[in-house]
Amino acid sequence: MGRGDLTNAEWDRLESFLPPGGARGGRWSDHRRVINGVLYRVRTGVQWRDLPERFGPWETVYKRHRRWSADGTWKMLLSRIQAAEDAAGGIDWDVSVDSTAVRAHQHAAGARKAPAAAVPEKGAGRGTNQRSGAAETGRPAGGGSQIGECLGRSRGGLTTKIHLVAEGRCRPLAFVLTPGHYGDGPQLERVLAQVSVPRTGVGRPRTRPDHVLADKAYTSRNNRRYLRRRGIRHTIPERLDQQRHRQNRGSRGGRPTGFDSERYKKRNTVERAINRLKGFRAVATRYEKRAYIYLGTVTLAALVIWLRT
């Protein structure tokens, strides 16, 4: 077992959730070796072609990662591990919300805007229903443009922003990608909508935290109204200009927002979760052209964090 590979205990937790492996000559062979190859690349950030030979052909490792990023296998594994932790009472539902900008490598630019041309199947004649290029490659719908691939241009170059929710033990609970120049506040509803921890028994997935902590970037009226509508308590400081505007309106400005300074100290959990994610070099710098593959990379890094904390 190499440095950073799955331990026997970690593999035992994942093995039962993976697609069944094929027999000799089957499609899925040696899941553990391939996953370790993907982990090596996510941890070190090397090019796919430079993977050590002990992981097998690099094309197999890359294609497996691309396919599982597209069909939601990585996300499914993360949900199963979160469900097991929640059933054992291991999740602190006082969550924090924040974002981090990630510099995109020059190789992350240049994704094709249109899907590949349809390729007829062998023996298909005129009038045969041909598969589209998107279906041929297993790529989810959307993307293609710079904004569609979550790339934003700023003074520092191309960037992608990861908006995430971290539970009270510094583990990423949910996240979404946007171009790097997008603001934080408008993404609060979207990222909280991604929180969905399944039940191990009967019941709906848990989607509502006990408490949300966020900084001043999330202090808009729309965000507070959304949290009140869902019955979620929150601790978000109010900006000075908002305080002055409310006071200038007198009784029409409404009541002051409640703020618990002691509880707000716990918001550093999301900062520590970001530091853990950026410990993976392929997360700290984006190399993928396609946003869904980079999202799969972030999801796998979060899965490792859940397995090892």
PDB file of C-alpha atoms in Angstrom:
ATOM      1  CA  MET A   1       0.000   0.000   0.000  1.00  0.00           C
ATOM      2  CA  GLY A   2       1.445   3.345  -1.032  1.00  0.00           C
ATOM      3  CA  ARG A   3       1.297   6.667   0.757  1.00  0.00           C
ATOM      4  CA  GLY A   4      -2.183   8.162   0.514  1.00  0.00           C
ATOM      5  CA  ASP A   5      -3.843   4.931  -0.684  1.00  0.00           C
ATOM      6  CA  LEU A   6      -7.049   3.627   0.859  1.00  0.00           C
ATOM      7  CA  THR A   7      -6.476   1.623   4.007  1.00  0.00           C
ATOM      8  CA  ASN A   8      -8.210  -1.710   4.520  1.00  0.00           C
ATOM      9  CA  ALA A   9     -10.716  -0.113   6.887  1.00  0.00           C
ATOM     10  CA  GLU A  10     -11.519   2.678   4.419  1.00  0.00           C
ATOM     11  CA  TRP A  11     -11.871   0.207   1.569  1.00  0.00           C
ATOM     12  CA  ASP A  12     -14.257  -1.935   3.621  1.00  0.00           C
ATOM     13  CA  ARG A  13     -16.522   1.094   4.085  1.00  0.00           C
ATOM     14  CA  LEU A  14     -16.637   1.828   0.345  1.00  0.00           C
ATOM     15  CA  GLU A  15     -16.560  -1.580  -1.297  1.00  0.00           C
ATOM     16  CA  SER A  16     -20.216  -2.499  -0.794  1.00  0.00           C
ATOM     17  CA  PHE A  17     -21.420   0.743  -2.419  1.00  0.00           C
ATOM     18  CA  LEU A  18     -19.387   0.409  -5.633  1.00  0.00           C
ATOM     19  CA  PRO A  19     -20.729  -1.019  -8.896  1.00  0.00           C
ATOM     20  CA  PRO A  20     -20.142  -4.785  -9.044  1.00  0.00           C
ATOM     21  CA  GLY A  21     -16.788  -5.674 -10.549  1.00  0.00           C
ATOM     22  CA  GLY A  22     -16.667  -7.761 -13.675  1.00  0.00           C
ATOM     23  CA  ALA A  23     -15.203 -11.214 -14.006  1.00  0.00           C
ATOM     24  CA  ARG A  24     -12.160 -11.847 -16.161  1.00  0.00           C
ATOM     25  CA  GLY A  25     -12.405  -9.464 -19.090  1.00  0.00           C
ATOM     26  CA  GLY A  26     -15.300  -7.634 -17.455  1.00  0.00           C
ATOM     27  CA  ARG A  27     -15.858  -3.889 -17.598  1.00  0.00           C
ATOM     28  CA  TRP A  28     -15.087  -2.984 -13.997  1.00  0.00           C
ATOM     29  CA  SER A  29     -11.836  -4.521 -12.821  1.00  0.00           C
ATOM     30  CA  ASP A  30      -9.956  -3.827  -9.609  1.00  0.00           C
ATOM     31  CA  HIS A  31     -11.867  -0.839  -8.252  1.00  0.00           C
ATOM     32  CA  ARG A  32      -9.398  -0.361  -5.405  1.00  0.00           C
ATOM     33  CA  ARG A  33      -6.363   0.051  -7.654  1.00  0.00           C
ATOM     34  CA  VAL A  34      -8.164   2.519  -9.910  1.00  0.00           C
ATOM     35  CA  ILE A  35      -9.507   4.579  -6.987  1.00  0.00           C
ATOM     36  CA  ASN A  36      -6.022   4.715  -5.497  1.00  0.00           C
ATOM     37  CA  GLY A  37      -4.787   5.999  -8.852  1.00  0.00           C
ATOM     38  CA  VAL A  38      -7.371   8.771  -8.846  1.00  0.00           C
ATOM     39  CA  LEU A  39      -6.494   9.603  -5.230  1.00  0.00           C
ATOM     40  CA  TYR A  40      -2.814   9.846  -6.139  1.00  0.00           C
ATOM     41  CA  ARG A  41      -3.578  12.309  -8.885  1.00  0.00           C
ATOM     42  CA  VAL A  42      -5.982  14.377  -6.708  1.00  0.00           C
ATOM     43  CA  ARG A  43      -3.412  14.497  -3.901  1.00  0.00           C
ATOM     44  CA  THR A  44      -0.375  15.360  -6.028  1.00  0.00           C
ATOM     45  CA  GLY A  45      -1.871  17.178  -9.021  1.00  0.00           C
ATOM     46  CA  VAL A  46       0.322  15.347 -11.559  1.00  0.00           C
ATOM     47  CA  GLN A  47      -0.754  14.937 -15.158  1.00  0.00           C
ATOM     48  CA  TRP A  48      -2.755  11.795 -15.828  1.00  0.00           C
ATOM     49  CA  ARG A  49      -0.051  10.461 -18.123  1.00  0.00           C
ATOM     50  CA  ASP A  50       2.469  10.638 -15.270  1.00  0.00           C
ATOM     51  CA  LEU A  51       0.634   8.245 -12.954  1.00  0.00           C
ATOM     52  CA  PRO A  52       2.927   5.491 -11.602  1.00  0.00           C
ATOM     53  CA  GLU A  53       2.627   2.143 -13.342  1.00  0.00           C
ATOM     54  CA  ARG A  54       1.352   0.428 -10.195  1.00  0.00           C
ATOM     55  CA  PHE A  55      -2.071   1.977 -10.844  1.00  0.00           C
ATOM     56  CA  GLY A  56      -2.368   0.400 -14.280  1.00  0.00           C
ATOM     57  CA  PRO A  57      -3.013   2.228 -17.579  1.00  0.00           C
ATOM     58  CA  TRP A  58      -3.540   5.924 -16.977  1.00  0.00           C
ATOM     59  CA  GLU A  59      -6.381   5.981 -19.525  1.00  0.00           C
ATOM     60  CA  THR A  60      -8.352   3.532 -17.369  1.00  0.00           C
ATOM     61  CA  VAL A  61      -7.895   5.673 -14.255  1.00  0.00           C
ATOM     62  CA  TYR A  62      -8.826   8.901 -16.034  1.00  0.00           C
ATOM     63  CA  LYS A  63     -11.869   7.452 -17.805  1.00  0.00           C
ATOM     64  CA  ARG A  64     -13.165   5.918 -14.583  1.00  0.00           C
ATOM     65  CA  HIS A  65     -12.843   9.272 -12.813  1.00  0.00           C
ATOM     66  CA  ARG A  66     -14.528  11.097 -15.678  1.00  0.00           C
ATOM     67  CA  ARG A  67     -17.400   8.594 -15.852  1.00  0.00           C
ATOM     68  CA  TRP A  68     -18.004   8.536 -12.102  1.00  0.00           C
ATOM     69  CA  SER A  69     -17.927  12.346 -12.032  1.00  0.00           C
ATOM     70  CA  ALA A  70     -20.596  12.421 -14.749  1.00  0.00           C
ATOM     71  CA  ASP A  71     -22.945   9.754 -13.411  1.00  0.00           C
ATOM     72  CA  GLY A  72     -22.755  10.838  -9.756  1.00  0.00           C
ATOM     73  CA  THR A  73     -20.895   7.825  -8.340  1.00  0.00           C
ATOM     74  CA  TRP A  74     -18.496  10.000  -6.310  1.00  0.00           C
ATOM     75  CA  LYS A  75     -21.437  11.998  -4.966  1.00  0.00           C
ATOM     76  CA  MET A  76     -23.281   8.789  -4.087  1.00  0.00           C
ATOM     77  CA  LEU A  77     -20.288   7.470  -2.123  1.00  0.00           C
ATOM     78  CA  LEU A  78     -20.008  10.743  -0.216  1.00  0.00           C
ATOM     79  CA  SER A  79     -23.731  10.627   0.627  1.00  0.00           C
ATOM     80  CA  ARG A  80     -23.479   7.056   1.917  1.00  0.00           C
ATOM     81  CA  ILE A  81     -20.564   7.899   4.204  1.00  0.00           C
ATOM     82  CA  GLN A  82     -22.389  11.003   5.476  1.00  0.00           C
ATOM     83  CA  ALA A  83     -25.508   8.923   6.119  1.00  0.00           C
ATOM     84  CA  ALA A  84     -23.536   6.453   8.213  1.00  0.00           C
ATOM     85  CA  GLU A  85     -21.973   9.293  10.214  1.00  0.00           C
ATOM     86  CA  ASP A  86     -25.368  10.931  10.785  1.00  0.00           C
ATOM     87  CA  ALA A  87     -26.887   7.648  11.942  1.00  0.00           C
ATOM     88  CA  ALA A  88     -24.093   7.352  14.519  1.00  0.00           C
ATOM     89  CA  GLY A  89     -24.645  10.953  15.671  1.00  0.00           C
ATOM     90  CA  GLY A  90     -21.312  12.046  14.248  1.00  0.00           C
ATOM     91  CA  ILE A  91     -22.495  15.164  12.376  1.00  0.00           C
ATOM     92  CA  ASP A  92     -22.651  18.563  14.066  1.00  0.00           C
ATOM     93  CA  TRP A  93     -25.552  20.332  12.333  1.00  0.00           C
ATOM     94  CA  ASP A  94     -24.378  23.823  13.327  1.00  0.00           C
ATOM     95  CA  VAL A  95     -23.026  24.564   9.852  1.00  0.00           C
ATOM     96  CA  SER A  96     -20.975  27.384   8.364  1.00  0.00           C
ATOM     97  CA  VAL A  97     -21.103  28.756   4.813  1.00  0.00           C
ATOM     98  CA  ASP A  98     -18.303  30.413   2.860  1.00  0.00           C
ATOM     99  CA  SER A  99     -16.461  30.240  -0.455  1.00  0.00           C
ATOM    100  CA  THR A 100     -12.914  30.058  -1.759  1.00  0.00           C
ATOM    101  CA  ALA A 101     -11.453  31.079  -5.103  1.00  0.00           C
ATOM    102  CA  VAL A 102      -9.290  28.562  -6.957  1.00  0.00           C
ATOM    103  CA  ARG A 103      -6.789  29.565  -9.602  1.00  0.00           C
ATOM    104  CA  ALA A 104      -7.377  27.753 -12.896  1.00  0.00           C
ATOM    105  CA  HIS A 105      -4.345  26.489 -14.788  1.00  0.00           C
ATOM    106  CA  GLN A 106      -3.962  27.618 -18.391  1.00  0.00           C
ATOM    107  CA  HIS A 107      -4.787  24.052 -19.478  1.00  0.00           C
ATOM    108  CA  ALA A 108      -8.238  24.410 -17.885  1.00  0.00           C
ATOM    109  CA  ALA A 109      -9.291  26.840 -20.610  1.00  0.00           C
ATOM    110  CA  GLY A 110     -10.312  25.971 -24.142  1.00  0.00           C
ATOM    111  CA  ALA A 111     -13.149  23.473 -23.669  1.00  0.00           C
ATOM    112  CA  ARG A 112     -15.146  22.946 -26.829  1.00  0.00           C
ATOM    113  CA  LYS A 113     -18.400  24.892 -26.880  1.00  0.00           C
ATOM    114  CA  ALA A 114     -20.369  22.353 -28.903  1.00  0.00           C
ATOM    115  CA  PRO A 115     -20.664  18.609 -28.218  1.00  0.00           C
ATOM    116  CA  ALA A 116     -18.733  16.242 -30.428  1.00  0.00           C
ATOM    117  CA  ALA A 117     -20.350  15.161 -33.681  1.00  0.00           C
ATOM    118  CA  ALA A 118     -22.585  12.122 -33.490  1.00  0.00           C
ATOM    119  CA  VAL A 119     -20.735   8.908 -34.257  1.00  0.00           C
ATOM    120  CA  PRO A 120     -22.851   6.153 -35.828  1.00  0.00           C
ATOM    121  CA  GLU A 121     -22.662   2.748 -34.262  1.00  0.00           C
ATOM    122  CA  LYS A 122     -21.038  -0.051 -36.158  1.00  0.00           C
ATOM    123  CA  GLY A 123     -23.437  -1.360 -38.777  1.00  0.00           C
ATOM    124  CA  ALA A 124     -25.889   1.510 -38.340  1.00  0.00           C
ATOM    125  CA  GLY A 125     -27.520   2.537 -41.567  1.00  0.00           C
ATOM    126  CA  ARG A 126     -29.586   5.512 -42.647  1.00  0.00           C
ATOM    127  CA  GLY A 127     -32.570   6.096 -40.395  1.00  0.00           C
ATOM    128  CA  THR A 128     -30.925   4.438 -37.388  1.00  0.00           C
ATOM    129  CA  ASN A 129     -31.247   6.343 -34.112  1.00  0.00           C
ATOM    130  CA  GLN A 130     -27.665   7.558 -33.511  1.00  0.00           C
ATOM    131  CA  ARG A 131     -26.339   8.599 -30.153  1.00  0.00           C
ATOM    132  CA  SER A 132     -25.422  12.232 -29.639  1.00  0.00           C
ATOM    133  CA  GLY A 133     -21.893  13.316 -28.851  1.00  0.00           C
ATOM    134  CA  ALA A 134     -22.814  14.206 -25.260  1.00  0.00           C
ATOM    135  CA  ALA A 135     -24.325  10.775 -24.675  1.00  0.00           C
ATOM    136  CA  GLU A 136     -21.389   9.126 -26.435  1.00  0.00           C
ATOM    137  CA  THR A 137     -18.872  10.578 -24.000  1.00  0.00           C
ATOM    138  CA  GLY A 138     -21.128  10.309 -20.930  1.00  0.00           C
ATOM    139  CA  ARG A 139     -20.895  14.068 -20.375  1.00  0.00           C
ATOM    140  CA  PRO A 140     -23.825  15.704 -18.568  1.00  0.00           C
ATOM    141  CA  ALA A 141     -25.806  18.378 -20.349  1.00  0.00           C
ATOM    142  CA  GLY A 142     -24.649  21.981 -20.186  1.00  0.00           C
ATOM    143  CA  GLY A 143     -21.246  23.598 -20.128  1.00  0.00           C
ATOM    144  CA  GLY A 144     -19.056  24.379 -23.069  1.00  0.00           C
ATOM    145  CA  SER A 145     -18.719  28.137 -22.681  1.00  0.00           C
ATOM    146  CA  GLN A 146     -16.359  29.809 -20.239  1.00  0.00           C
ATOM    147  CA  ILE A 147     -19.212  30.635 -17.835  1.00  0.00           C
ATOM    148  CA  GLY A 148     -20.809  27.235 -18.404  1.00  0.00           C
ATOM    149  CA  GLU A 149     -17.581  25.564 -17.296  1.00  0.00           C
ATOM    150  CA  CYS A 150     -17.442  27.782 -14.166  1.00  0.00           C
ATOM    151  CA  LEU A 151     -14.439  29.818 -15.266  1.00  0.00           C
ATOM    152  CA  GLY A 152     -14.362  33.516 -14.423  1.00  0.00           C
ATOM    153  CA  ARG A 153     -11.774  36.041 -15.518  1.00  0.00           C
ATOM    154  CA  SER A 154     -10.307  38.481 -13.019  1.00  0.00           C
ATOM    155  CA  ARG A 155      -7.102  40.501 -12.715  1.00  0.00           C
ATOM    156  CA  GLY A 156      -5.301  37.367 -11.579  1.00  0.00           C
ATOM    157  CA  GLY A 157      -6.485  35.270 -14.520  1.00  0.00           C
ATOM    158  CA  LEU A 158      -9.017  32.467 -14.764  1.00  0.00           C
ATOM    159  CA  THR A 159     -10.579  31.396 -11.469  1.00  0.00           C
ATOM    160  CA  THR A 160     -13.290  29.066 -10.193  1.00  0.00           C
ATOM    161  CA  LYS A 161     -15.070  29.557  -6.889  1.00  0.00           C
ATOM    162  CA  ILE A 162     -16.116  26.739  -4.557  1.00  0.00           C
ATOM    163  CA  HIS A 163     -19.102  27.613  -2.356  1.00  0.00           C
ATOM    164  CA  LEU A 164     -19.420  25.142   0.477  1.00  0.00           C
ATOM    165  CA  VAL A 165     -21.282  24.245   3.642  1.00  0.00           C
ATOM    166  CA  ALA A 166     -19.128  22.778   6.418  1.00  0.00           C
ATOM    167  CA  GLU A 167     -20.533  20.950   9.431  1.00  0.00           C
ATOM    168  CA  GLY A 168     -19.267  21.661  12.924  1.00  0.00           C
ATOM    169  CA  ARG A 169     -16.386  19.168  12.705  1.00  0.00           C
ATOM    170  CA  CYS A 170     -14.731  20.899   9.736  1.00  0.00           C
ATOM    171  CA  ARG A 171     -15.959  18.499   7.057  1.00  0.00           C
ATOM    172  CA  PRO A 172     -17.533  19.657   3.778  1.00  0.00           C
ATOM    173  CA  LEU A 173     -21.243  18.869   3.789  1.00  0.00           C
ATOM    174  CA  ALA A 174     -22.175  20.244   0.347  1.00  0.00           C
ATOM    175  CA  PHE A 175     -20.696  22.507  -2.314  1.00  0.00           C
ATOM    176  CA  VAL A 176     -21.327  24.094  -5.698  1.00  0.00           C
ATOM    177  CA  LEU A 177     -19.066  25.651  -8.334  1.00  0.00           C
ATOM    178  CA  THR A 178     -19.392  29.076  -9.951  1.00  0.00           C
ATOM    179  CA  PRO A 179     -17.096  31.310 -12.000  1.00  0.00           C
ATOM    180  CA  GLY A 180     -14.585  33.054  -9.777  1.00  0.00           C
ATOM    181  CA  HIS A 181     -16.099  36.532 -10.087  1.00  0.00           C
ATOM    182  CA  TYR A 182     -19.541  35.509  -8.782  1.00  0.00           C
ATOM    183  CA  GLY A 183     -20.582  36.928  -5.420  1.00  0.00           C
ATOM    184  CA  ASP A 184     -21.067  34.843  -2.290  1.00  0.00           C
ATOM    185  CA  GLY A 185     -24.438  36.097  -1.057  1.00  0.00           C
ATOM    186  CA  PRO A 186     -26.568  35.087  -4.066  1.00  0.00           C
ATOM    187  CA  GLN A 187     -25.289  31.500  -3.794  1.00  0.00           C
ATOM    188  CA  LEU A 188     -26.528  30.849  -0.241  1.00  0.00           C
ATOM    189  CA  GLU A 189     -29.848  29.293  -1.290  1.00  0.00           C
ATOM    190  CA  ARG A 190     -28.180  27.235  -3.981  1.00  0.00           C
ATOM    191  CA  VAL A 191     -25.492  25.745  -1.752  1.00  0.00           C
ATOM    192  CA  LEU A 192     -27.887  25.012   1.129  1.00  0.00           C
ATOM    193  CA  ALA A 193     -30.182  23.278  -1.354  1.00  0.00           C
ATOM    194  CA  GLN A 194     -27.348  20.776  -1.958  1.00  0.00           C
ATOM    195  CA  VAL A 195     -27.423  19.641   1.677  1.00  0.00           C
ATOM    196  CA  SER A 196     -29.078  16.224   1.592  1.00  0.00           C
ATOM    197  CA  VAL A 197     -27.938  13.473   3.952  1.00  0.00           C
ATOM    198  CA  PRO A 198     -29.904  10.217   3.438  1.00  0.00           C
ATOM    199  CA  ARG A 199     -31.319   8.211   6.316  1.00  0.00           C
ATOM    200  CA  THR A 200     -29.947   4.734   6.851  1.00  0.00           C
ATOM    201  CA  GLY A 201     -33.479   3.527   7.616  1.00  0.00           C
ATOM    202  CA  VAL A 202     -36.885   4.839   6.595  1.00  0.00           C
ATOM    203  CA  GLY A 203     -37.376   8.554   6.104  1.00  0.00           C
ATOM    204  CA  ARG A 204     -36.534  11.489   3.908  1.00  0.00           C
ATOM    205  CA  PRO A 205     -32.968  12.781   3.636  1.00  0.00           C
ATOM    206  CA  ARG A 206     -32.083  15.477   6.135  1.00  0.00           C
ATOM    207  CA  THR A 207     -31.823  18.809   4.352  1.00  0.00           C
ATOM    208  CA  ARG A 208     -32.195  21.392   7.133  1.00  0.00           C
ATOM    209  CA  PRO A 209     -29.333  22.334   9.473  1.00  0.00           C
ATOM    210  CA  ASP A 210     -29.932  23.386  13.062  1.00  0.00           C
ATOM    211  CA  HIS A 211     -28.041  26.652  12.715  1.00  0.00           C
ATOM    212  CA  VAL A 212     -26.215  28.534   9.939  1.00  0.00           C
ATOM    213  CA  LEU A 213     -23.227  30.818  10.478  1.00  0.00           C
ATOM    214  CA  ALA A 214     -21.951  33.108   7.722  1.00  0.00           C
ATOM    215  CA  ASP A 215     -20.012  36.346   7.342  1.00  0.00           C
ATOM    216  CA  LYS A 216     -21.224  39.762   6.154  1.00  0.00           C
ATOM    217  CA  ALA A 217     -21.218  38.725   2.504  1.00  0.00           C
ATOM    218  CA  TYR A 218     -24.447  36.775   3.196  1.00  0.00           C
ATOM    219  CA  THR A 219     -26.307  39.470   5.142  1.00  0.00           C
ATOM    220  CA  SER A 220     -28.915  40.377   2.499  1.00  0.00           C
ATOM    221  CA  ARG A 221     -32.614  40.553   3.301  1.00  0.00           C
ATOM    222  CA  ASN A 222     -33.370  37.839   0.781  1.00  0.00           C
ATOM    223  CA  ASN A 223     -31.016  35.426   2.536  1.00  0.00           C
ATOM    224  CA  ARG A 224     -32.453  36.159   5.969  1.00  0.00           C
ATOM    225  CA  ARG A 225     -35.990  35.802   4.609  1.00  0.00           C
ATOM    226  CA  TYR A 226     -35.065  32.464   3.015  1.00  0.00           C
ATOM    227  CA  LEU A 227     -33.607  31.129   6.272  1.00  0.00           C
ATOM    228  CA  ARG A 228     -36.640  32.254   8.287  1.00  0.00           C
ATOM    229  CA  ARG A 229     -38.984  30.647   5.768  1.00  0.00           C
ATOM    230  CA  ARG A 230     -37.212  27.315   6.210  1.00  0.00           C
ATOM    231  CA  GLY A 231     -37.125  27.657   9.994  1.00  0.00           C
ATOM    232  CA  ILE A 232     -33.313  27.757  10.140  1.00  0.00           C
ATOM    233  CA  ARG A 233     -31.743  29.811  12.916  1.00  0.00           C
ATOM    234  CA  HIS A 234     -28.776  31.859  11.774  1.00  0.00           C
ATOM    235  CA  THR A 235     -25.951  34.065  12.988  1.00  0.00           C
ATOM    236  CA  ILE A 236     -24.938  36.582  10.325  1.00  0.00           C
ATOM    237  CA  PRO A 237     -23.463  39.998  11.195  1.00  0.00           C
ATOM    238  CA  GLU A 238     -25.106  43.075   9.737  1.00  0.00           C
ATOM    239  CA  ARG A 239     -23.063  45.506   7.665  1.00  0.00           C
ATOM    240  CA  LEU A 240     -22.719  49.085   8.919  1.00  0.00           C
ATOM    241  CA  ASP A 241     -24.447  50.586   5.873  1.00  0.00           C
ATOM    242  CA  GLN A 242     -27.434  48.292   6.450  1.00  0.00           C
ATOM    243  CA  GLN A 243     -27.594  49.339  10.086  1.00  0.00           C
ATOM    244  CA  ARG A 244     -27.600  53.029   9.118  1.00  0.00           C
ATOM    245  CA  HIS A 245     -30.236  52.474   6.465  1.00  0.00           C
ATOM    246  CA  ARG A 246     -32.475  50.642   8.925  1.00  0.00           C
ATOM    247  CA  GLN A 247     -32.035  53.308  11.607  1.00  0.00           C
ATOM    248  CA  ASN A 248     -32.727  56.128   9.143  1.00  0.00           C
ATOM    249  CA  ARG A 249     -36.082  54.541   8.266  1.00  0.00           C
ATOM    250  CA  GLY A 250     -37.156  54.571  11.897  1.00  0.00           C
ATOM    251  CA  SER A 251     -39.964  52.173  12.771  1.00  0.00           C
ATOM    252  CA  ARG A 252     -40.321  51.216   9.107  1.00  0.00           C
ATOM    253  CA  GLY A 253     -36.778  49.846   9.129  1.00  0.00           C
ATOM    254  CA  GLY A 254     -37.744  46.869  11.238  1.00  0.00           C
ATOM    255  CA  ARG A 255     -36.168  45.360  14.312  1.00  0.00           C
ATOM    256  CA  PRO A 256     -32.395  44.889  14.650  1.00  0.00           C
ATOM    257  CA  THR A 257     -31.096  41.511  13.607  1.00  0.00           C
ATOM    258  CA  GLY A 258     -30.019  39.235  16.423  1.00  0.00           C
ATOM    259  CA  PHE A 259     -26.338  38.412  16.629  1.00  0.00           C
ATOM    260  CA  ASP A 260     -24.573  36.023  19.014  1.00  0.00           C
ATOM    261  CA  SER A 261     -20.887  36.976  19.042  1.00  0.00           C
ATOM    262  CA  GLU A 262     -19.889  33.908  21.052  1.00  0.00           C
ATOM    263  CA  ARG A 263     -21.587  31.527  18.672  1.00  0.00           C
ATOM    264  CA  TYR A 264     -20.134  33.361  15.699  1.00  0.00           C
ATOM    265  CA  LYS A 265     -16.642  32.296  16.804  1.00  0.00           C
ATOM    266  CA  LYS A 266     -17.519  28.817  15.558  1.00  0.00           C
ATOM    267  CA  ARG A 267     -17.611  30.059  11.954  1.00  0.00           C
ATOM    268  CA  ASN A 268     -13.917  29.234  11.584  1.00  0.00           C
ATOM    269  CA  THR A 269     -14.960  25.623  10.967  1.00  0.00           C
ATOM    270  CA  VAL A 270     -15.639  26.433   7.315  1.00  0.00           C
ATOM    271  CA  GLU A 271     -12.223  28.072   6.970  1.00  0.00           C
ATOM    272  CA  ARG A 272     -10.586  24.933   8.351  1.00  0.00           C
ATOM    273  CA  ALA A 273     -12.648  22.769   5.996  1.00  0.00           C
ATOM    274  CA  ILE A 274     -11.398  24.874   3.074  1.00  0.00           C
ATOM    275  CA  ASN A 275      -7.817  24.378   4.249  1.00  0.00           C
ATOM    276  CA  ARG A 276      -8.364  20.622   4.302  1.00  0.00           C
ATOM    277  CA  LEU A 277      -9.774  20.654   0.770  1.00  0.00           C
ATOM    278  CA  LYS A 278      -6.902  22.739  -0.541  1.00  0.00           C
ATOM    279  CA  GLY A 279      -4.454  20.258   0.912  1.00  0.00           C
ATOM    280  CA  PHE A 280      -5.240  18.295  -2.250  1.00  0.00           C
ATOM    281  CA  ARG A 281      -3.208  19.907  -5.024  1.00  0.00           C
ATOM    282  CA  ALA A 282      -5.692  19.073  -7.778  1.00  0.00           C
ATOM    283  CA  VAL A 283      -8.323  20.990  -5.773  1.00  0.00           C
ATOM    284  CA  ALA A 284      -6.119  23.972  -4.889  1.00  0.00           C
ATOM    285  CA  THR A 285      -5.386  24.463  -8.611  1.00  0.00           C
ATOM    286  CA  ARG A 286      -7.935  23.551 -11.244  1.00  0.00           C
ATOM    287  CA  TYR A 287      -6.529  21.617 -14.203  1.00  0.00           C
ATOM    288  CA  GLU A 288      -9.766  20.181 -15.693  1.00  0.00           C
ATOM    289  CA  LYS A 289     -11.413  21.835 -18.651  1.00  0.00           C
ATOM    290  CA  ARG A 290     -14.831  20.490 -17.725  1.00  0.00           C
ATOM    291  CA  ALA A 291     -16.570  21.738 -14.606  1.00  0.00           C
ATOM    292  CA  TYR A 292     -18.249  18.409 -13.869  1.00  0.00           C
ATOM    293  CA  ILE A 293     -14.891  16.612 -13.770  1.00  0.00           C
ATOM    294  CA  TYR A 294     -13.446  19.234 -11.413  1.00  0.00           C
ATOM    295  CA  LEU A 295     -16.560  18.911  -9.252  1.00  0.00           C
ATOM    296  CA  GLY A 296     -15.877  15.162  -9.134  1.00  0.00           C
ATOM    297  CA  THR A 297     -12.316  15.925  -8.002  1.00  0.00           C
ATOM    298  CA  VAL A 298     -13.609  18.149  -5.172  1.00  0.00           C
ATOM    299  CA  THR A 299     -16.172  15.500  -4.216  1.00  0.00           C
ATOM    300  CA  LEU A 300     -13.514  12.792  -4.005  1.00  0.00           C
ATOM    301  CA  ALA A 301     -11.323  15.035  -1.840  1.00  0.00           C
ATOM    302  CA  ALA A 302     -14.304  15.632   0.478  1.00  0.00           C
ATOM    303  CA  LEU A 303     -14.952  11.884   0.580  1.00  0.00           C
ATOM    304  CA  VAL A 304     -11.385  11.230   1.741  1.00  0.00           C
ATOM    305  CA  ILE A 305     -11.762  13.898   4.433  1.00  0.00           C
ATOM    306  CA  TRP A 306     -14.903  12.174   5.730  1.00  0.00           C
ATOM    307  CA  LEU A 307     -13.206   8.782   5.703  1.00  0.00           C
ATOM    308  CA  ARG A 308     -10.165  10.012   7.625  1.00  0.00           C
ATOM    309  CA  THR A 309     -11.670  12.325  10.266  1.00  0.00           C
TER     310      THR A 309
END
